[in-house]
Amino acid sequence: MKRWLLTWFALMTAALLSGCGYNEIQRLDEEVKAAWSEVLNQYQRRADLVPNLVATVQGETQFEQETLTKVIEARAKATAIQVTPETLNNAEAFQKFQQAQSELGSALSRLLVVAERYPELKSNQAFRDLRVQLEGTENRITVARNRYIQAVQRYNTLVRSFPTNLTAKVFGYEPKPNFTVSNEAQISTPPKVDFGKK
């Protein structure tokens, strides 16, 4: 009788654990980590391109130094933030990292816009090559961030849905922060367009 009871208990435990979602939480947690690693990989690619871009632009003696300085400072700030696996579980640290990367992206965009006013720089083959690489990297960052957003959505849905939310709570799995935009109110306001002549 005792053996039968132990066998029954083992089978019930296995049945309960197989439906608790623990393995699925693990799988999706690893998917989120992998997607985040790709985001970091693309951010690093961008950070590695910046010194070459800056060196090429500095060759143009008349170039606006203030714009160049902002790019250098933004890169330093973005690369100074240490990213660890815990960053994914800390909304505040995640936000700081995201803000620094956003500032670098904005500074690079301003640099490329200002560079349009310098014909010698625009005709420089090294600058053109770096610009194409940078634009490609920005596209890769967008794709990597989209994959991360989707992975976080799948993970967060699982850890917040019943009955897997119970398993998540028992093992301490919390929803992960996702990418946001810092100027949400500004970008959600439709632009005013006036084609009237003055």
PDB file of C-alpha atoms in Angstrom:
ATOM      1  CA  MET A   1       0.000   0.000   0.000  1.00  0.00           C
ATOM      2  CA  LYS A   2       2.826   2.376   0.898  1.00  0.00           C
ATOM      3  CA  ARG A   3       4.574   1.750  -2.408  1.00  0.00           C
ATOM      4  CA  TRP A   4       1.368   2.344  -4.354  1.00  0.00           C
ATOM      5  CA  LEU A   5       0.838   5.638  -2.494  1.00  0.00           C
ATOM      6  CA  LEU A   6       4.391   6.801  -3.273  1.00  0.00           C
ATOM      7  CA  THR A   7       3.937   5.890  -6.942  1.00  0.00           C
ATOM      8  CA  TRP A   8       0.626   7.748  -7.079  1.00  0.00           C
ATOM      9  CA  PHE A   9       2.181  10.801  -5.362  1.00  0.00           C
ATOM     10  CA  ALA A  10       5.123  10.771  -7.805  1.00  0.00           C
ATOM     11  CA  LEU A  11       2.771  10.570 -10.800  1.00  0.00           C
ATOM     12  CA  MET A  12       0.574  13.391  -9.484  1.00  0.00           C
ATOM     13  CA  THR A  13       3.615  15.571  -8.805  1.00  0.00           C
ATOM     14  CA  ALA A  14       4.967  14.933 -12.303  1.00  0.00           C
ATOM     15  CA  ALA A  15       1.566  15.728 -13.828  1.00  0.00           C
ATOM     16  CA  LEU A  16       1.280  18.955 -11.862  1.00  0.00           C
ATOM     17  CA  LEU A  17       4.816  20.062 -12.664  1.00  0.00           C
ATOM     18  CA  SER A  18       4.445  19.303 -16.354  1.00  0.00           C
ATOM     19  CA  GLY A  19       1.477  21.670 -16.526  1.00  0.00           C
ATOM     20  CA  CYS A  20       2.897  24.386 -14.296  1.00  0.00           C
ATOM     21  CA  GLY A  21       4.761  26.187 -17.072  1.00  0.00           C
ATOM     22  CA  TYR A  22       8.170  26.129 -15.392  1.00  0.00           C
ATOM     23  CA  ASN A  23       9.969  24.813 -18.486  1.00  0.00           C
ATOM     24  CA  GLU A  24       8.178  27.304 -20.722  1.00  0.00           C
ATOM     25  CA  ILE A  25       9.162  30.158 -18.397  1.00  0.00           C
ATOM     26  CA  GLN A  26      12.760  28.976 -18.624  1.00  0.00           C
ATOM     27  CA  ARG A  27      12.614  28.766 -22.420  1.00  0.00           C
ATOM     28  CA  LEU A  28      11.127  32.239 -22.818  1.00  0.00           C
ATOM     29  CA  ASP A  29      13.514  33.720 -20.251  1.00  0.00           C
ATOM     30  CA  GLU A  30      16.421  32.410 -22.320  1.00  0.00           C
ATOM     31  CA  GLU A  31      14.783  33.758 -25.484  1.00  0.00           C
ATOM     32  CA  VAL A  32      14.588  37.225 -23.897  1.00  0.00           C
ATOM     33  CA  LYS A  33      18.251  37.030 -22.847  1.00  0.00           C
ATOM     34  CA  ALA A  34      19.313  35.984 -26.347  1.00  0.00           C
ATOM     35  CA  ALA A  35      17.294  38.784 -27.950  1.00  0.00           C
ATOM     36  CA  TRP A  36      18.814  41.275 -25.504  1.00  0.00           C
ATOM     37  CA  SER A  37      22.315  40.041 -26.365  1.00  0.00           C
ATOM     38  CA  GLU A  38      21.617  40.810 -30.017  1.00  0.00           C
ATOM     39  CA  VAL A  39      20.473  44.331 -29.111  1.00  0.00           C
ATOM     40  CA  LEU A  40      23.712  44.836 -27.176  1.00  0.00           C
ATOM     41  CA  ASN A  41      25.690  43.415 -30.082  1.00  0.00           C
ATOM     42  CA  GLN A  42      24.216  45.998 -32.453  1.00  0.00           C
ATOM     43  CA  TYR A  43      24.725  48.841 -29.965  1.00  0.00           C
ATOM     44  CA  GLN A  44      28.368  47.784 -29.679  1.00  0.00           C
ATOM     45  CA  ARG A  45      28.684  47.766 -33.470  1.00  0.00           C
ATOM     46  CA  ARG A  46      27.399  51.342 -33.530  1.00  0.00           C
ATOM     47  CA  ALA A  47      29.740  52.399 -30.721  1.00  0.00           C
ATOM     48  CA  ASP A  48      32.675  50.860 -32.616  1.00  0.00           C
ATOM     49  CA  LEU A  49      31.822  52.852 -35.756  1.00  0.00           C
ATOM     50  CA  VAL A  50      31.701  56.204 -33.961  1.00  0.00           C
ATOM     51  CA  PRO A  51      35.487  56.705 -33.485  1.00  0.00           C
ATOM     52  CA  ASN A  52      36.081  56.120 -37.210  1.00  0.00           C
ATOM     53  CA  LEU A  53      33.276  58.490 -38.103  1.00  0.00           C
ATOM     54  CA  VAL A  54      34.587  61.138 -35.715  1.00  0.00           C
ATOM     55  CA  ALA A  55      38.152  60.790 -37.050  1.00  0.00           C
ATOM     56  CA  THR A  56      36.913  61.180 -40.627  1.00  0.00           C
ATOM     57  CA  VAL A  57      34.814  64.221 -39.779  1.00  0.00           C
ATOM     58  CA  GLN A  58      37.649  65.833 -37.802  1.00  0.00           C
ATOM     59  CA  GLY A  59      39.630  65.871 -41.027  1.00  0.00           C
ATOM     60  CA  GLU A  60      37.230  68.566 -42.221  1.00  0.00           C
ATOM     61  CA  THR A  61      38.790  71.584 -40.538  1.00  0.00           C
ATOM     62  CA  GLN A  62      35.715  73.798 -40.842  1.00  0.00           C
ATOM     63  CA  PHE A  63      33.336  71.271 -39.306  1.00  0.00           C
ATOM     64  CA  GLU A  64      31.252  72.372 -36.335  1.00  0.00           C
ATOM     65  CA  GLN A  65      33.161  71.230 -33.266  1.00  0.00           C
ATOM     66  CA  GLU A  66      30.147  71.416 -30.933  1.00  0.00           C
ATOM     67  CA  THR A  67      28.267  68.736 -32.889  1.00  0.00           C
ATOM     68  CA  LEU A  68      31.318  66.483 -32.908  1.00  0.00           C
ATOM     69  CA  THR A  69      31.842  66.963 -29.169  1.00  0.00           C
ATOM     70  CA  LYS A  70      28.234  65.956 -28.461  1.00  0.00           C
ATOM     71  CA  VAL A  71      28.710  62.726 -30.409  1.00  0.00           C
ATOM     72  CA  ILE A  72      31.903  61.911 -28.515  1.00  0.00           C
ATOM     73  CA  GLU A  73      30.264  62.649 -25.150  1.00  0.00           C
ATOM     74  CA  ALA A  74      27.139  60.632 -25.998  1.00  0.00           C
ATOM     75  CA  ARG A  75      29.262  57.635 -27.028  1.00  0.00           C
ATOM     76  CA  ALA A  76      31.274  57.847 -23.814  1.00  0.00           C
ATOM     77  CA  LYS A  77      28.090  57.956 -21.754  1.00  0.00           C
ATOM     78  CA  ALA A  78      26.489  55.070 -23.651  1.00  0.00           C
ATOM     79  CA  THR A  79      29.522  52.815 -23.353  1.00  0.00           C
ATOM     80  CA  ALA A  80      30.148  53.689 -19.689  1.00  0.00           C
ATOM     81  CA  ILE A  81      26.952  51.992 -18.509  1.00  0.00           C
ATOM     82  CA  GLN A  82      27.695  48.437 -17.450  1.00  0.00           C
ATOM     83  CA  VAL A  83      24.994  46.070 -18.657  1.00  0.00           C
ATOM     84  CA  THR A  84      24.526  42.840 -16.750  1.00  0.00           C
ATOM     85  CA  PRO A  85      21.828  40.158 -16.910  1.00  0.00           C
ATOM     86  CA  GLU A  86      20.224  41.896 -13.913  1.00  0.00           C
ATOM     87  CA  THR A  87      19.675  44.989 -16.086  1.00  0.00           C
ATOM     88  CA  LEU A  88      16.798  43.138 -17.749  1.00  0.00           C
ATOM     89  CA  ASN A  89      15.061  42.773 -14.397  1.00  0.00           C
ATOM     90  CA  ASN A  90      15.724  46.305 -13.141  1.00  0.00           C
ATOM     91  CA  ALA A  91      13.412  48.825 -14.800  1.00  0.00           C
ATOM     92  CA  GLU A  92      15.451  51.831 -13.573  1.00  0.00           C
ATOM     93  CA  ALA A  93      18.802  50.512 -14.839  1.00  0.00           C
ATOM     94  CA  PHE A  94      17.153  49.468 -18.091  1.00  0.00           C
ATOM     95  CA  GLN A  95      15.728  52.983 -18.522  1.00  0.00           C
ATOM     96  CA  LYS A  96      19.138  54.620 -17.903  1.00  0.00           C
ATOM     97  CA  PHE A  97      20.774  52.381 -20.488  1.00  0.00           C
ATOM     98  CA  GLN A  98      17.998  53.028 -22.969  1.00  0.00           C
ATOM     99  CA  GLN A  99      18.277  56.800 -22.432  1.00  0.00           C
ATOM    100  CA  ALA A 100      22.045  56.773 -23.029  1.00  0.00           C
ATOM    101  CA  GLN A 101      21.616  54.798 -26.260  1.00  0.00           C
ATOM    102  CA  SER A 102      18.871  57.173 -27.371  1.00  0.00           C
ATOM    103  CA  GLU A 103      21.137  60.177 -26.772  1.00  0.00           C
ATOM    104  CA  LEU A 104      23.888  58.586 -28.864  1.00  0.00           C
ATOM    105  CA  GLY A 105      21.445  57.886 -31.680  1.00  0.00           C
ATOM    106  CA  SER A 106      20.211  61.493 -31.580  1.00  0.00           C
ATOM    107  CA  ALA A 107      23.745  62.901 -31.569  1.00  0.00           C
ATOM    108  CA  LEU A 108      24.691  60.759 -34.560  1.00  0.00           C
ATOM    109  CA  SER A 109      21.571  61.866 -36.426  1.00  0.00           C
ATOM    110  CA  ARG A 110      22.475  65.525 -35.815  1.00  0.00           C
ATOM    111  CA  LEU A 111      26.030  64.869 -36.985  1.00  0.00           C
ATOM    112  CA  LEU A 112      24.815  63.371 -40.260  1.00  0.00           C
ATOM    113  CA  VAL A 113      22.373  66.239 -40.833  1.00  0.00           C
ATOM    114  CA  VAL A 114      25.065  68.864 -40.202  1.00  0.00           C
ATOM    115  CA  ALA A 115      27.498  66.960 -42.432  1.00  0.00           C
ATOM    116  CA  GLU A 116      25.166  67.589 -45.371  1.00  0.00           C
ATOM    117  CA  ARG A 117      26.339  71.219 -45.369  1.00  0.00           C
ATOM    118  CA  TYR A 118      29.957  70.241 -46.060  1.00  0.00           C
ATOM    119  CA  PRO A 119      30.464  69.288 -49.725  1.00  0.00           C
ATOM    120  CA  GLU A 120      34.090  68.203 -49.179  1.00  0.00           C
ATOM    121  CA  LEU A 121      32.995  65.855 -46.413  1.00  0.00           C
ATOM    122  CA  LYS A 122      30.085  64.480 -48.432  1.00  0.00           C
ATOM    123  CA  SER A 123      32.470  63.668 -51.271  1.00  0.00           C
ATOM    124  CA  ASN A 124      34.908  61.877 -48.925  1.00  0.00           C
ATOM    125  CA  GLN A 125      34.696  58.137 -49.715  1.00  0.00           C
ATOM    126  CA  ALA A 126      35.571  57.094 -46.145  1.00  0.00           C
ATOM    127  CA  PHE A 127      32.773  59.265 -44.768  1.00  0.00           C
ATOM    128  CA  ARG A 128      30.281  57.887 -47.272  1.00  0.00           C
ATOM    129  CA  ASP A 129      31.268  54.313 -46.406  1.00  0.00           C
ATOM    130  CA  LEU A 130      30.971  54.987 -42.678  1.00  0.00           C
ATOM    131  CA  ARG A 131      27.616  56.661 -43.168  1.00  0.00           C
ATOM    132  CA  VAL A 132      26.279  53.619 -45.032  1.00  0.00           C
ATOM    133  CA  GLN A 133      27.600  51.306 -42.300  1.00  0.00           C
ATOM    134  CA  LEU A 134      26.046  53.493 -39.621  1.00  0.00           C
ATOM    135  CA  GLU A 135      22.674  53.574 -41.384  1.00  0.00           C
ATOM    136  CA  GLY A 136      22.818  49.781 -41.761  1.00  0.00           C
ATOM    137  CA  THR A 137      23.642  49.440 -38.082  1.00  0.00           C
ATOM    138  CA  GLU A 138      20.704  51.645 -37.101  1.00  0.00           C
ATOM    139  CA  ASN A 139      18.462  49.342 -39.147  1.00  0.00           C
ATOM    140  CA  ARG A 140      19.960  46.296 -37.410  1.00  0.00           C
ATOM    141  CA  ILE A 141      19.349  47.937 -34.030  1.00  0.00           C
ATOM    142  CA  THR A 142      15.704  48.455 -34.969  1.00  0.00           C
ATOM    143  CA  VAL A 143      15.311  44.813 -36.000  1.00  0.00           C
ATOM    144  CA  ALA A 144      17.076  43.563 -32.831  1.00  0.00           C
ATOM    145  CA  ARG A 145      14.946  45.795 -30.622  1.00  0.00           C
ATOM    146  CA  ASN A 146      11.760  44.562 -32.335  1.00  0.00           C
ATOM    147  CA  ARG A 147      12.790  40.945 -31.701  1.00  0.00           C
ATOM    148  CA  TYR A 148      13.513  41.793 -28.078  1.00  0.00           C
ATOM    149  CA  ILE A 149      10.120  43.492 -27.698  1.00  0.00           C
ATOM    150  CA  GLN A 150       8.391  40.391 -29.085  1.00  0.00           C
ATOM    151  CA  ALA A 151      10.387  38.059 -26.808  1.00  0.00           C
ATOM    152  CA  VAL A 152       9.528  40.172 -23.749  1.00  0.00           C
ATOM    153  CA  GLN A 153       5.877  40.203 -24.756  1.00  0.00           C
ATOM    154  CA  ARG A 154       5.779  36.389 -24.944  1.00  0.00           C
ATOM    155  CA  TYR A 155       7.614  36.064 -21.617  1.00  0.00           C
ATOM    156  CA  ASN A 156       5.516  38.677 -19.796  1.00  0.00           C
ATOM    157  CA  THR A 157       2.288  37.146 -21.096  1.00  0.00           C
ATOM    158  CA  LEU A 158       3.316  33.756 -19.748  1.00  0.00           C
ATOM    159  CA  VAL A 159       4.426  34.956 -16.285  1.00  0.00           C
ATOM    160  CA  ARG A 160       1.254  37.006 -15.895  1.00  0.00           C
ATOM    161  CA  SER A 161      -1.222  34.353 -17.152  1.00  0.00           C
ATOM    162  CA  PHE A 162      -2.952  31.814 -14.941  1.00  0.00           C
ATOM    163  CA  PRO A 163      -1.825  29.181 -13.908  1.00  0.00           C
ATOM    164  CA  THR A 164       1.786  29.848 -14.936  1.00  0.00           C
ATOM    165  CA  ASN A 165       1.732  33.089 -12.935  1.00  0.00           C
ATOM    166  CA  LEU A 166       1.637  30.935  -9.800  1.00  0.00           C
ATOM    167  CA  THR A 167       4.768  29.102 -10.874  1.00  0.00           C
ATOM    168  CA  ALA A 168       6.432  32.403 -11.767  1.00  0.00           C
ATOM    169  CA  LYS A 169       5.639  33.799  -8.326  1.00  0.00           C
ATOM    170  CA  VAL A 170       6.930  30.704  -6.543  1.00  0.00           C
ATOM    171  CA  PHE A 171      10.248  30.865  -8.412  1.00  0.00           C
ATOM    172  CA  GLY A 172      10.532  34.678  -8.407  1.00  0.00           C
ATOM    173  CA  TYR A 173      10.071  35.380 -12.130  1.00  0.00           C
ATOM    174  CA  GLU A 174       8.791  38.912 -12.639  1.00  0.00           C
ATOM    175  CA  PRO A 175       7.672  40.656 -15.848  1.00  0.00           C
ATOM    176  CA  LYS A 176      10.619  42.244 -17.673  1.00  0.00           C
ATOM    177  CA  PRO A 177      10.806  45.905 -18.703  1.00  0.00           C
ATOM    178  CA  ASN A 178      10.464  46.695 -22.360  1.00  0.00           C
ATOM    179  CA  PHE A 179      11.669  49.479 -24.625  1.00  0.00           C
ATOM    180  CA  THR A 180       9.813  52.755 -24.437  1.00  0.00           C
ATOM    181  CA  VAL A 181      10.275  56.108 -26.041  1.00  0.00           C
ATOM    182  CA  SER A 182      11.301  59.085 -23.963  1.00  0.00           C
ATOM    183  CA  ASN A 183       9.149  61.543 -25.882  1.00  0.00           C
ATOM    184  CA  GLU A 184       5.911  59.565 -26.165  1.00  0.00           C
ATOM    185  CA  ALA A 185       3.627  62.608 -25.772  1.00  0.00           C
ATOM    186  CA  GLN A 186       5.561  64.536 -28.417  1.00  0.00           C
ATOM    187  CA  ILE A 187       5.555  61.786 -31.039  1.00  0.00           C
ATOM    188  CA  SER A 188       1.904  60.903 -30.473  1.00  0.00           C
ATOM    189  CA  THR A 189       0.839  64.435 -31.377  1.00  0.00           C
ATOM    190  CA  PRO A 190       0.155  64.681 -35.118  1.00  0.00           C
ATOM    191  CA  PRO A 191       2.431  67.142 -36.913  1.00  0.00           C
ATOM    192  CA  LYS A 192       0.898  70.360 -38.183  1.00  0.00           C
ATOM    193  CA  VAL A 193       1.301  70.753 -41.907  1.00  0.00           C
ATOM    194  CA  ASP A 194       0.553  74.055 -43.609  1.00  0.00           C
ATOM    195  CA  PHE A 195       0.956  74.265 -47.366  1.00  0.00           C
ATOM    196  CA  GLY A 196      -0.360  77.836 -47.446  1.00  0.00           C
ATOM    197  CA  LYS A 197       1.787  80.454 -49.127  1.00  0.00           C
ATOM    198  CA  LYS A 198       3.175  83.300 -47.133  1.00  0.00           C
TER     199      LYS A 198
END
